Amino acid sequence: MSPSKLDSTASFGHEEASVSRSRSENGSADSLSLFHSEKAVEELLQQTPVAGMDEHLIEFSEALRTVAKALRRAAEGKASAQAEAAEWKRRYELERTRNIQMERKARMAERLSAETKGCIDCGRVKNSDNQLMQQNESNEHSEKICMNNGIWSHEVLCDRESDSNSNADLNNMMNKASFKLSWWCNGENGDQHKHDIVSFEKGDITTAERSSKQISLKWESDPQTVLILTKPNSVSVRILCIQMVRWLKEKKKLNVYVEPRVRTELLAESSNFNYVQTWKDDSEITHLHIKVDLVITLGGDGTVLWAASMFKGPVPPIVPFSLGSLGFMTPFHSEHFKECLDSVLRGPISITLRHRLLCRVVRDAAKNEYETEEPFLVLNEVTIDRGISSYLTNLECYCDNSFVTCVQGDGLILSTTSGSTAYSLAAGGSMVHPQVPGILFTPICPHSLSFRPLILPEHVTVRIVVPFNSRSPAWASFDGKDRKLLAAGDALLCSMAPWPVPTACQVDSTNDFLRSIHDGLHWNLRKTQSFDGPRET
Ligand SMILES: NC(=O)c1ccc[n+]([C@@H]2O[C@H](COP(=O)([O-])OP(=O)(O)OC[C@H]3O[C@@H](n4cnc5c(N)ncnc54)[C@H](O)[C@@H]3O)[C@@H](O)[C@H]2O)c1
Ligand SMILES: Nc1ncnc2c1ncn2[C@@H]1O[C@H](COP(=O)(O)OP(=O)(O)OP(=O)(O)O)[C@@H](O)[C@H]1O
């Protein structure tokens, strides 16, 4: 072996020792020494081979070079992962601050509304914003009384837009039917309260009240305006819509809103329907929740999803009639629409407050501009999948600041409990009662034997990132619609939205849920075993 080779090998050995020593030090020192070791290997390999050089030595050197490269990448990866984690922590804090501010704003608006409507005289009161502020203190006592017995409709029906409302919107809001939500359970008297869930007394923690009791909606003033949303291209839906509009207007004296398409259809039927109201452009949809007391849907679950998607903030109570094939969220039968609507308009009715997820796409290219794209609100789920790509999806998942897992498979479903009977169920997720608050974390065809679905608590923010080493981009879709491309470095943030979807129940939320899985899925249907046969003695 030539002296130069010996020198190089010795110097390489020295570099290796320095690599292992520096491994315990910080990431940049790691990178530097690894760089040197790699350089030494490069130099060794660039030397003209001496005749008769041992081939094993070349192989050995190449192997060492590969090891050195891998170590350098690991060190660099660690440094960049740390930087990325710090960046996400910053964004997460921003998101939290933003949510807290939004909640504060909503609470302020709630107080204003409660004072004017619920607590002053529960009727139609007209007041300017300034007057509302002045009455704030004097009405605090009566407000407390209201809060103790349930939630006023105005607490549910307030959002960002109402803060900057024009007087017209304020007047519209004053004309909305007032209602109250209260919690009850079997064996207890009428009005139950929204209590603290745990109590702490003399060192003992006990569960005081469960939050998920059946919720009951009681009108404080009569509903006046109804919005009917219908599944397109269905003859049975069109016929029912005609009958319902007529009955609501002539017998119930209600204002009726429909979509522009439906108004055209009604007018084609008869010019008498010109009392039916609609909107001209989509921007008016953002103010619908201020005008509408009740939403009626005629169709399947997709029409309920459609109705929910029209309300980017608070949602009025929805009465879903079943004119589809399955109908997990549509408990009302169209044949009895008059009796059903009579009892809903009279109240009180049981409702299911269906949670929604607020989803935000954050682009890697726009890391410094925090809010770049409109958020999506989903009632069923957000799906992140491989779209048309035939490569495995690679998704890094975090819950708040903790790493959850890396999904390698067809994709991932983040579902609400209402959506637990939809796509998440098909992907192997559990069915969950819609009143349970939580986020279902269900993989789609994971390429691993041990990936089981999770259910995360309601207060977390889930972050899904497409890593830079992903072979293909991913696609996000929201309640099966609005596909968005997620390129490498892009992320999707998902947390519980502050605006649930209240849907009227046929009986109550538990009965309706169980009936839907029995009727819709034939859940656990089996012939009962016969009595005759072997028996334990
Ligand atoms: N493999 C699957 O099961 C699969 C695939 C894609 C989408 N979906 C679901 O379809 C939904 C969109 O529904 P659509 O009606 O607009 O599309 P669609 O017309 O394609 O109908 C999808 C089916 O899902 C059912 N469905 C919707 N929401 C449900 C729920 N909460 N519980 C039980 N079943 C439900 C509908 O009744 C319908 O039969 C998506 O949110 C997704 O959950 C399911
Ligand atoms: N008012 C509407 N405008 C536009 N699209 C709508 C409207 N209502 C429903 N849709 C869409 O029509 C599709 C089918 O609706 P829906 O699920 O209600 O009917 P279905 O498929 O017959 O019933 P099921 O889902 O029970 O089989 C859904 O994708 C939904 O988003």
Coordinates of C-alpha atoms and ligand atoms in Angstrom, one line a residue:
M1 CA 0.0 0.0 0.0
S2 CA 1.5 3.4 -1.0
P3 CA 2.2 6.0 1.7
S4 CA -0.2 8.4 0.2
K5 CA -3.0 5.9 0.4
L6 CA -2.0 5.1 4.0
D7 CA -2.2 8.9 4.8
S8 CA -5.6 9.2 3.2
T9 CA -6.9 6.2 5.0
A10 CA -5.5 7.4 8.3
S11 CA -6.9 10.9 7.7
F12 CA -10.3 9.3 6.9
G13 CA -10.1 7.3 10.1
H14 CA -9.5 10.5 11.9
E15 CA -12.4 12.2 10.2
E16 CA -14.7 9.3 11.2
A17 CA -13.7 9.7 14.8
S18 CA -14.4 13.4 14.6
V19 CA -17.8 12.6 13.1
S20 CA -18.8 10.3 16.0
R21 CA -17.5 12.9 18.5
S22 CA -19.4 15.8 17.0
R23 CA -22.6 13.8 16.7
S24 CA -23.3 14.7 20.3
E25 CA -22.8 18.4 19.5
N26 CA -25.2 20.7 17.7
G27 CA -26.5 20.2 14.2
S28 CA -24.3 22.7 12.3
A29 CA -21.1 21.3 13.8
D30 CA -22.3 17.9 12.7
S31 CA -22.8 19.1 9.2
L32 CA -19.3 20.7 9.1
S33 CA -17.4 17.6 10.2
L34 CA -19.5 15.4 8.1
F35 CA -18.7 17.7 5.1
H36 CA -15.0 17.3 5.9
S37 CA -15.2 13.5 6.1
E38 CA -17.1 13.4 2.9
K39 CA -14.4 15.6 1.3
A40 CA -11.7 13.2 2.5
V41 CA -13.5 10.3 0.9
E42 CA -13.9 12.2 -2.4
E43 CA -10.1 12.9 -2.4
L44 CA -9.3 9.3 -1.7
L45 CA -11.5 8.2 -4.6
Q46 CA -10.1 10.8 -7.0
Q47 CA -6.5 9.6 -6.7
T48 CA -5.3 7.5 -9.6
P49 CA -5.7 3.9 -8.7
V50 CA -2.4 2.2 -8.1
A51 CA -1.9 -1.0 -10.2
G52 CA -3.1 -4.0 -8.2
M53 CA -5.2 -1.9 -5.8
D54 CA -7.4 -4.0 -3.7
E55 CA -11.0 -3.8 -5.0
H56 CA -12.3 -4.4 -1.6
L57 CA -10.7 -1.2 -0.5
I58 CA -12.6 0.8 -3.2
E59 CA -15.8 -0.8 -2.2
F60 CA -15.1 -0.1 1.4
S61 CA -14.4 3.5 0.6
E62 CA -17.6 3.9 -1.4
A63 CA -19.6 2.4 1.4
L64 CA -18.0 4.9 3.8
R65 CA -18.8 7.7 1.5
T66 CA -22.4 6.7 1.4
V67 CA -22.5 6.5 5.1
A68 CA -21.0 10.0 5.4
K69 CA -23.5 11.4 3.0
A70 CA -26.4 9.8 4.9
L71 CA -25.1 11.2 8.1
R72 CA -24.8 14.7 6.6
R73 CA -28.3 14.6 5.3
A74 CA -29.6 13.5 8.7
A75 CA -27.9 16.4 10.4
E76 CA -29.2 18.8 7.8
G77 CA -32.7 17.3 8.0
K78 CA -32.7 17.7 11.8
A79 CA -31.7 21.4 11.5
S80 CA -34.4 22.1 8.9
A81 CA -37.0 20.1 10.9
Q82 CA -36.2 22.2 14.0
A83 CA -36.6 25.4 11.9
E84 CA -39.9 24.1 10.5
A85 CA -41.2 23.1 13.9
A86 CA -40.5 26.6 15.2
E87 CA -42.3 28.1 12.2
W88 CA -45.3 25.9 12.8
K89 CA -45.3 26.7 16.5
R90 CA -45.4 30.4 15.6
R91 CA -48.3 29.8 13.2
Y92 CA -50.2 27.7 15.7
E93 CA -49.8 30.5 18.3
L94 CA -51.2 32.9 15.7
E95 CA -54.1 30.7 15.0
R96 CA -54.9 30.4 18.7
T97 CA -54.7 34.1 19.2
R98 CA -56.9 34.6 16.2
N99 CA -59.5 32.1 17.6
I100 CA -59.5 33.8 21.0
Q101 CA -60.0 37.1 19.3
M102 CA -62.9 35.7 17.3
E103 CA -64.5 34.2 20.3
R104 CA -64.2 37.5 22.2
K105 CA -65.8 39.3 19.3
A106 CA -68.6 36.8 19.1
R107 CA -69.2 37.0 22.8
M108 CA -69.4 40.8 22.6
A109 CA -71.9 40.5 19.7
E110 CA -73.8 37.9 21.7
R111 CA -74.1 40.2 24.7
L112 CA -75.4 43.0 22.5
S113 CA -78.0 40.8 20.9
A114 CA -79.0 39.2 24.1
E115 CA -79.6 42.5 25.7
T116 CA -81.7 43.9 22.8
K117 CA -83.7 40.8 22.0
G118 CA -83.7 38.0 24.6
C119 CA -83.4 39.8 27.8
I120 CA -85.2 43.1 27.3
D121 CA -88.5 41.9 26.1
C122 CA -87.9 38.8 23.9
G123 CA -89.7 40.7 21.2
R124 CA -88.9 43.0 18.3
V125 CA -86.7 45.9 19.7
K126 CA -85.1 48.5 17.6
N127 CA -82.0 50.1 18.9
S128 CA -78.9 51.8 17.6
D129 CA -75.5 50.3 18.4
N130 CA -74.7 53.1 20.9
Q131 CA -77.9 52.6 22.8
L132 CA -77.1 48.9 23.0
M133 CA -73.7 49.7 24.6
Q134 CA -75.3 52.1 27.1
Q135 CA -77.8 49.4 28.2
N136 CA -75.0 46.9 28.5
E137 CA -74.5 47.3 32.2
S138 CA -78.1 47.8 33.3
N139 CA -79.1 44.6 31.6
E140 CA -76.3 42.5 32.9
H141 CA -78.5 41.1 35.7
S142 CA -81.3 40.0 33.4
E143 CA -78.7 38.6 31.0
K144 CA -77.4 36.3 33.7
I145 CA -80.8 35.0 34.3
C146 CA -81.2 34.1 30.6
M147 CA -77.8 32.5 30.4
N148 CA -78.5 30.2 33.3
N149 CA -81.4 28.6 31.5
G150 CA -79.9 27.8 28.1
I151 CA -78.5 29.5 25.0
W152 CA -80.4 32.3 23.3
S153 CA -80.7 32.2 19.5
H154 CA -78.6 35.3 19.3
E155 CA -75.7 33.6 20.9
V156 CA -75.8 31.1 18.1
L157 CA -76.7 33.6 15.4
C158 CA -73.8 36.1 15.6
D159 CA -70.7 36.3 13.4
R160 CA -68.0 38.5 12.2
E161 CA -70.2 40.2 9.6
S162 CA -72.8 41.2 12.1
D163 CA -70.1 43.4 13.8
S164 CA -69.8 45.6 10.7
N165 CA -73.4 45.4 9.9
S166 CA -75.3 48.2 8.3
N167 CA -78.6 49.3 9.9
A168 CA -80.5 47.2 7.3
D169 CA -78.8 44.1 8.6
L170 CA -79.5 45.1 12.2
N171 CA -83.2 45.6 11.3
N172 CA -83.3 42.2 9.6
M173 CA -81.8 40.7 12.7
M174 CA -84.5 42.3 14.8
N175 CA -87.1 40.6 12.7
K176 CA -85.7 37.2 13.1
A177 CA -87.6 34.7 15.3
S178 CA -86.0 34.4 18.7
F179 CA -85.5 31.0 20.2
K180 CA -83.8 29.4 23.1
L181 CA -81.8 26.2 23.4
S182 CA -81.9 24.2 26.5
W183 CA -80.4 20.9 27.6
W184 CA -82.5 18.1 29.1
C185 CA -82.4 14.4 29.8
N186 CA -84.9 11.7 30.8
G187 CA -86.2 11.9 34.3
E188 CA -85.3 15.5 34.8
N189 CA -87.6 18.5 34.5
G190 CA -87.8 20.8 31.5
D191 CA -85.1 23.5 31.4
Q192 CA -81.7 22.1 32.1
H193 CA -78.6 24.3 32.0
K194 CA -75.3 24.5 30.4
H195 CA -73.2 23.7 33.4
D196 CA -69.5 23.2 34.1
I197 CA -68.8 19.7 33.4
V198 CA -66.7 19.0 36.4
S199 CA -66.8 20.3 40.0
F200 CA -63.9 20.4 42.4
E201 CA -64.7 20.4 46.0
K202 CA -62.5 19.7 49.0
G203 CA -59.9 18.0 46.8
D204 CA -62.4 15.7 45.1
I205 CA -63.1 15.9 41.4
T206 CA -66.5 14.8 40.3
T207 CA -68.4 14.9 37.1
A208 CA -71.2 17.4 37.7
E209 CA -73.1 17.4 34.4
R210 CA -72.7 15.9 31.0
S211 CA -72.6 18.4 28.3
S212 CA -74.1 16.2 25.6
K213 CA -77.7 16.0 26.7
Q214 CA -80.5 16.2 24.3
I215 CA -80.9 19.8 23.2
S216 CA -84.3 21.3 22.8
L217 CA -85.2 24.3 20.8
K218 CA -88.1 26.5 21.9
W219 CA -89.3 29.5 19.8
E220 CA -89.5 32.7 21.8
S221 CA -91.2 34.5 18.9
D222 CA -92.9 33.0 15.8
P223 CA -90.7 32.1 12.8
Q224 CA -91.5 34.3 9.8
T225 CA -89.1 33.4 7.0
V226 CA -88.2 30.0 5.6
L227 CA -85.6 29.1 3.1
I228 CA -86.2 25.9 1.0
L229 CA -83.2 24.2 -0.6
T230 CA -83.8 21.5 -3.1
K231 CA -81.9 18.7 -4.8
P232 CA -81.7 19.7 -8.6
N233 CA -83.1 17.6 -11.4
S234 CA -85.6 15.6 -9.4
V235 CA -89.2 15.5 -10.4
S236 CA -90.4 14.3 -6.9
V237 CA -88.5 17.1 -5.2
R238 CA -90.0 19.7 -7.6
I239 CA -93.6 18.5 -7.0
L240 CA -93.1 18.5 -3.2
C241 CA -91.5 21.9 -3.4
I242 CA -94.5 23.4 -5.2
Q243 CA -96.9 22.0 -2.6
M244 CA -94.8 23.1 0.4
V245 CA -94.2 26.6 -0.9
R246 CA -98.0 27.0 -1.4
W247 CA -98.9 25.7 2.1
L248 CA -96.2 27.7 3.9
K249 CA -97.4 30.9 2.2
E250 CA -101.2 30.4 2.2
K251 CA -101.7 28.5 5.5
K252 CA -98.8 29.6 7.6
K253 CA -98.4 33.2 6.1
L254 CA -94.6 32.8 6.0
N255 CA -92.1 34.5 3.7
V256 CA -90.4 31.9 1.5
Y257 CA -86.9 32.1 0.0
V258 CA -85.6 29.7 -2.6
E259 CA -82.5 29.5 -4.8
P260 CA -82.8 31.5 -8.1
R261 CA -83.0 28.2 -10.1
V262 CA -86.0 27.1 -8.0
R263 CA -87.8 30.4 -8.4
T264 CA -87.5 30.2 -12.1
E265 CA -88.9 26.6 -12.0
L266 CA -91.8 27.8 -9.7
L267 CA -92.6 30.7 -12.0
A268 CA -92.6 28.4 -15.0
E269 CA -95.3 26.4 -13.1
S270 CA -97.4 29.4 -12.3
S271 CA -97.0 33.2 -12.2
N272 CA -98.8 33.2 -8.8
F273 CA -95.5 32.2 -7.3
N274 CA -94.1 35.7 -7.7
Y275 CA -94.2 36.2 -4.0
V276 CA -91.3 33.8 -3.6
Q277 CA -88.1 35.6 -2.8
T278 CA -84.6 34.8 -3.9
W279 CA -81.2 36.6 -4.3
K280 CA -79.5 38.0 -7.4
D281 CA -75.8 37.4 -6.7
D282 CA -73.9 35.2 -4.4
S283 CA -72.7 38.0 -2.2
E284 CA -76.2 38.2 -0.8
I285 CA -75.9 34.6 0.5
T286 CA -73.6 35.8 3.2
H287 CA -76.5 37.7 4.8
L288 CA -79.0 34.9 4.5
H289 CA -78.6 33.8 8.1
I290 CA -79.8 37.2 9.2
K291 CA -83.0 36.9 7.3
V292 CA -83.9 33.3 7.6
D293 CA -85.5 31.6 10.6
L294 CA -85.6 28.1 9.3
V295 CA -84.1 26.1 6.5
I296 CA -85.9 23.2 4.9
T297 CA -84.0 20.8 2.7
L298 CA -85.6 18.5 0.2
G299 CA -83.2 15.8 -1.0
G300 CA -80.7 13.4 0.5
D301 CA -77.6 13.9 2.8
G302 CA -75.9 15.8 -0.1
T303 CA -78.6 18.5 0.1
V304 CA -78.0 18.9 3.9
L305 CA -74.3 19.3 3.1
W306 CA -75.2 21.8 0.4
A307 CA -77.4 23.8 2.8
A308 CA -74.6 23.8 5.5
S309 CA -72.1 25.0 2.9
M310 CA -74.2 28.0 2.1
F311 CA -73.7 29.4 5.7
K312 CA -70.1 30.4 6.3
G313 CA -70.9 31.5 9.8
P314 CA -73.9 30.8 12.0
V315 CA -76.6 28.4 10.6
P316 CA -80.3 28.6 11.2
P317 CA -82.1 25.4 12.3
I318 CA -82.4 22.9 9.4
V319 CA -85.4 20.7 8.8
P320 CA -84.2 17.9 6.5
F321 CA -86.8 16.0 4.4
S322 CA -85.7 12.7 3.0
L323 CA -85.9 12.4 -0.8
G324 CA -82.7 10.5 -1.4
S325 CA -81.6 6.9 -1.2
L326 CA -80.1 6.7 2.3
G327 CA -80.6 9.7 4.5
F328 CA -78.5 9.7 7.7
M329 CA -79.2 13.3 8.3
T330 CA -82.7 13.5 6.8
P331 CA -85.2 12.0 9.4
F332 CA -88.4 13.7 8.1
H333 CA -90.7 12.0 5.6
S334 CA -92.1 14.0 2.8
E335 CA -95.6 12.4 2.9
H336 CA -96.2 14.0 6.3
F337 CA -94.6 17.3 5.6
K338 CA -97.6 19.4 6.9
E339 CA -97.7 17.6 10.3
C340 CA -93.9 17.8 10.6
L341 CA -93.7 21.4 9.8
D342 CA -96.6 22.3 12.0
S343 CA -94.9 20.7 15.0
V344 CA -91.5 22.3 14.1
L345 CA -93.1 25.8 13.7
R346 CA -94.9 25.3 17.0
G347 CA -91.9 23.9 18.9
P348 CA -90.3 22.9 21.1
I349 CA -88.3 20.4 19.1
S350 CA -85.3 18.3 19.7
I351 CA -82.2 19.2 17.7
T352 CA -78.8 17.8 17.0
L353 CA -76.0 20.3 17.1
R354 CA -73.7 18.9 14.4
H355 CA -70.1 20.0 14.7
R356 CA -68.3 21.4 11.7
L357 CA -64.6 21.5 10.9
L358 CA -62.8 24.7 9.9
C359 CA -60.1 23.9 7.4
R360 CA -57.4 26.3 6.1
V361 CA -54.9 25.7 3.4
V362 CA -51.5 27.3 4.1
R363 CA -49.2 27.5 1.1
D364 CA -45.5 27.0 1.6
A365 CA -44.9 29.8 -1.0
A366 CA -46.9 32.2 1.2
K367 CA -45.5 31.3 4.6
N368 CA -45.2 34.9 5.7
E369 CA -48.7 35.9 4.6
Y370 CA -50.8 34.2 7.3
E371 CA -54.3 34.3 5.8
T372 CA -54.0 33.7 2.1
E373 CA -57.0 31.6 1.2
E374 CA -60.6 31.4 2.3
P375 CA -61.2 28.8 4.9
F376 CA -63.6 25.9 4.3
L377 CA -66.3 24.7 6.7
V378 CA -67.1 21.0 6.4
L379 CA -70.0 19.1 8.0
N380 CA -68.8 15.6 7.0
E381 CA -65.1 15.6 6.4
V382 CA -62.0 16.9 4.7
T383 CA -60.1 14.3 2.7
I384 CA -56.5 14.5 1.7
D385 CA -55.7 12.0 -1.0
R386 CA -53.5 11.2 -3.9
G387 CA -55.9 12.4 -6.6
I388 CA -55.0 11.1 -10.0
S389 CA -51.4 10.3 -9.0
S390 CA -50.5 6.7 -8.8
Y391 CA -47.8 7.3 -6.2
L392 CA -48.3 6.6 -2.5
T393 CA -49.4 9.7 -0.6
N394 CA -46.9 10.9 2.0
L395 CA -48.5 13.1 4.7
E396 CA -46.9 14.3 7.9
C397 CA -49.6 14.7 10.6
Y398 CA -49.4 16.8 13.7
C399 CA -51.9 17.3 16.5
D400 CA -51.2 20.8 18.0
N401 CA -47.4 20.7 18.3
S402 CA -47.1 16.9 18.6
F403 CA -46.1 14.6 15.8
V404 CA -48.9 12.0 15.2
T405 CA -47.7 9.9 12.3
C406 CA -46.7 9.9 8.7
V407 CA -49.5 8.6 6.4
Q408 CA -48.3 6.5 3.5
G409 CA -51.2 5.1 1.6
D410 CA -54.1 6.5 -0.4
G411 CA -54.7 9.4 2.0
L412 CA -56.4 10.5 5.2
I413 CA -59.9 11.6 6.3
L414 CA -60.4 14.1 9.0
S415 CA -64.1 13.7 9.8
T416 CA -66.7 15.1 12.1
T417 CA -68.8 12.7 14.1
S418 CA -71.7 13.5 11.7
G419 CA -69.4 12.4 8.9
S420 CA -68.5 9.2 10.7
T421 CA -71.2 7.3 8.9
A422 CA -70.0 8.6 5.5
Y423 CA -66.5 8.2 3.8
S424 CA -64.7 7.6 7.2
L425 CA -67.0 4.6 7.8
A426 CA -66.1 3.2 4.3
A427 CA -62.4 3.6 5.2
G428 CA -62.8 1.6 8.4
G429 CA -63.5 4.4 10.9
S430 CA -65.8 4.0 13.8
M431 CA -69.4 5.2 13.8
V432 CA -69.8 8.0 16.4
H433 CA -73.0 9.6 17.7
P434 CA -73.2 13.0 16.1
Q435 CA -73.5 14.8 19.4
V436 CA -70.1 13.6 20.5
P437 CA -67.5 16.3 19.9
G438 CA -64.3 15.0 18.3
I439 CA -62.2 14.8 15.2
L440 CA -62.0 11.4 13.5
F441 CA -58.5 10.6 12.0
T442 CA -59.1 7.8 9.5
P443 CA -56.4 6.6 7.0
I444 CA -57.4 5.6 3.5
C445 CA -55.8 2.3 2.5
P446 CA -52.7 2.8 4.7
H447 CA -49.7 0.7 3.5
S448 CA -49.0 -0.6 7.0
L449 CA -50.6 -3.4 9.0
S450 CA -50.8 -1.4 12.3
F451 CA -52.5 1.9 11.3
R452 CA -55.8 2.0 13.2
P453 CA -58.1 5.0 13.1
L454 CA -58.0 7.6 15.9
I455 CA -60.6 9.9 17.5
L456 CA -59.0 13.2 18.7
P457 CA -60.6 15.6 21.2
E458 CA -62.5 18.6 20.0
H459 CA -60.0 21.3 21.1
V460 CA -57.0 20.3 19.0
T461 CA -55.7 21.7 15.7
V462 CA -54.6 19.0 13.3
R463 CA -52.0 19.9 10.8
I464 CA -51.3 17.8 7.7
V465 CA -48.1 18.7 5.7
V466 CA -47.0 17.4 2.4
P467 CA -43.2 16.9 3.0
F468 CA -40.6 18.0 0.5
N469 CA -39.5 14.4 -0.1
S470 CA -43.0 13.5 -1.2
R471 CA -43.0 11.9 -4.7
S472 CA -46.3 13.6 -5.7
P473 CA -48.6 16.4 -4.5
A474 CA -51.8 15.7 -2.5
W475 CA -55.3 16.8 -3.0
A476 CA -57.7 18.1 -0.4
S477 CA -61.5 18.0 -0.9
F478 CA -64.2 19.3 1.4
D479 CA -67.4 17.3 1.9
G480 CA -66.5 15.7 -1.4
K481 CA -66.3 19.0 -3.3
D482 CA -63.8 21.9 -4.1
R483 CA -60.6 20.0 -4.8
K484 CA -57.4 21.9 -3.8
L485 CA -53.9 20.9 -4.8
L486 CA -51.4 20.6 -1.9
A487 CA -47.9 20.9 -3.2
A488 CA -44.7 19.9 -1.3
G489 CA -44.4 22.2 1.8
D490 CA -48.1 23.1 1.8
A491 CA -50.2 22.3 4.8
L492 CA -53.8 21.9 5.8
L493 CA -54.9 23.1 9.3
C494 CA -58.1 21.7 10.7
S495 CA -59.9 22.6 13.9
M496 CA -63.5 22.5 15.3
A497 CA -65.5 25.4 13.9
P498 CA -67.4 27.7 16.2
W499 CA -70.6 27.4 14.1
P500 CA -72.4 24.0 14.4
V501 CA -75.3 23.0 12.2
P502 CA -78.5 22.6 14.1
T503 CA -80.7 19.9 12.5
A504 CA -84.2 19.1 13.7
C505 CA -84.8 15.6 15.0
Q506 CA -87.8 13.4 14.3
V507 CA -87.6 11.9 17.8
D508 CA -84.3 12.9 19.5
S509 CA -80.7 12.8 18.4
T510 CA -79.9 9.3 19.8
N511 CA -83.1 7.7 18.4
D512 CA -82.6 9.3 15.0
F513 CA -78.9 8.2 14.9
L514 CA -79.7 4.6 15.7
R515 CA -82.6 4.5 13.3
S516 CA -80.4 5.8 10.5
I517 CA -77.7 3.1 11.0
H518 CA -80.3 0.4 11.3
D519 CA -82.3 1.5 8.2
G520 CA -79.5 3.0 6.2
L521 CA -76.8 0.4 6.8
H522 CA -78.7 -2.6 8.2
W523 CA -76.2 -2.4 11.0
N524 CA -75.7 -5.8 12.8
L525 CA -78.7 -7.4 11.1
R526 CA -78.7 -11.1 11.7
K527 CA -81.4 -13.7 11.9
T528 CA -82.2 -14.4 15.5
Q529 CA -80.9 -17.9 16.6
S530 CA -83.8 -20.3 17.2
F531 CA -84.7 -21.4 20.7
D532 CA -84.5 -25.2 20.0
G533 CA -81.0 -26.6 20.1
P534 CA -78.2 -27.3 22.6
R535 CA -78.4 -25.2 25.8
E536 CA -76.4 -24.6 28.9
T537 CA -77.8 -26.6 31.7
Ligands
LIG1 N1 -66.3 5.6 -0.4 C1 -67.2 6.3 0.1 O1 -68.0 5.9 0.9 C2 -67.3 7.7 -0.3 C3 -66.5 8.2 -1.3 C4 -66.6 9.6 -1.6 C5 -67.4 10.4 -0.9 N2 -68.2 9.9 0.0 C6 -69.1 10.7 0.8 O2 -70.0 11.5 0.1 C7 -70.1 12.7 0.7 C8 -70.7 13.7 -0.2 O3 -72.0 13.4 -0.4 P1 -72.9 13.8 -1.6 O4 -74.3 13.4 -1.4 O5 -72.6 15.2 -2.0 O6 -72.3 12.9 -2.8 P2 -72.9 11.7 -3.5 O7 -74.1 12.1 -4.3 O8 -71.7 11.0 -4.2 O9 -73.4 10.7 -2.3 C9 -72.5 10.0 -1.5 C10 -73.2 9.1 -0.5 O10 -72.8 9.4 0.8 C11 -73.9 9.5 1.6 N3 -73.6 10.4 2.7 C12 -73.4 11.7 2.7 N4 -73.2 12.2 3.9 C13 -73.4 11.1 4.8 C14 -73.4 11.0 6.2 N5 -73.1 12.0 7.0 N6 -73.6 9.8 6.7 C15 -73.9 8.7 5.9 N7 -73.9 8.8 4.6 C16 -73.7 10.0 4.0 C17 -75.0 10.0 0.8 O11 -76.3 9.6 1.3 C18 -74.7 9.3 -0.5 O12 -75.3 8.0 -0.6 C19 -68.7 13.1 1.2 O13 -68.8 14.0 2.2 C20 -68.2 11.7 1.6 O14 -68.4 11.5 3.0 C21 -68.1 8.6 0.4
LIG2 N1 -79.6 22.9 -4.0 C1 -78.5 22.3 -4.6 N2 -77.8 22.9 -5.6 C2 -76.8 22.3 -6.2 N3 -76.4 21.0 -5.9 C3 -77.1 20.4 -4.9 C4 -78.2 21.0 -4.3 N4 -78.7 20.1 -3.4 C5 -77.9 19.0 -3.5 N5 -77.0 19.1 -4.4 C6 -76.0 18.2 -4.8 O1 -76.6 17.1 -5.4 C7 -76.0 15.8 -5.1 C8 -77.0 14.8 -4.7 O2 -77.8 15.2 -3.6 P1 -78.4 14.3 -2.5 O3 -77.3 13.5 -1.9 O4 -79.2 15.2 -1.7 O5 -79.3 13.3 -3.4 P2 -79.2 11.8 -3.6 O6 -77.8 11.5 -4.1 O7 -80.3 11.4 -4.5 O8 -79.5 11.2 -2.2 P3 -78.6 10.2 -1.4 O9 -77.3 10.9 -1.1 O10 -79.4 9.8 -0.2 O11 -78.4 9.0 -2.3 C9 -75.0 16.2 -4.0 O12 -73.7 16.1 -4.5 C10 -75.3 17.6 -3.6 O13 -74.2 18.3 -3.3

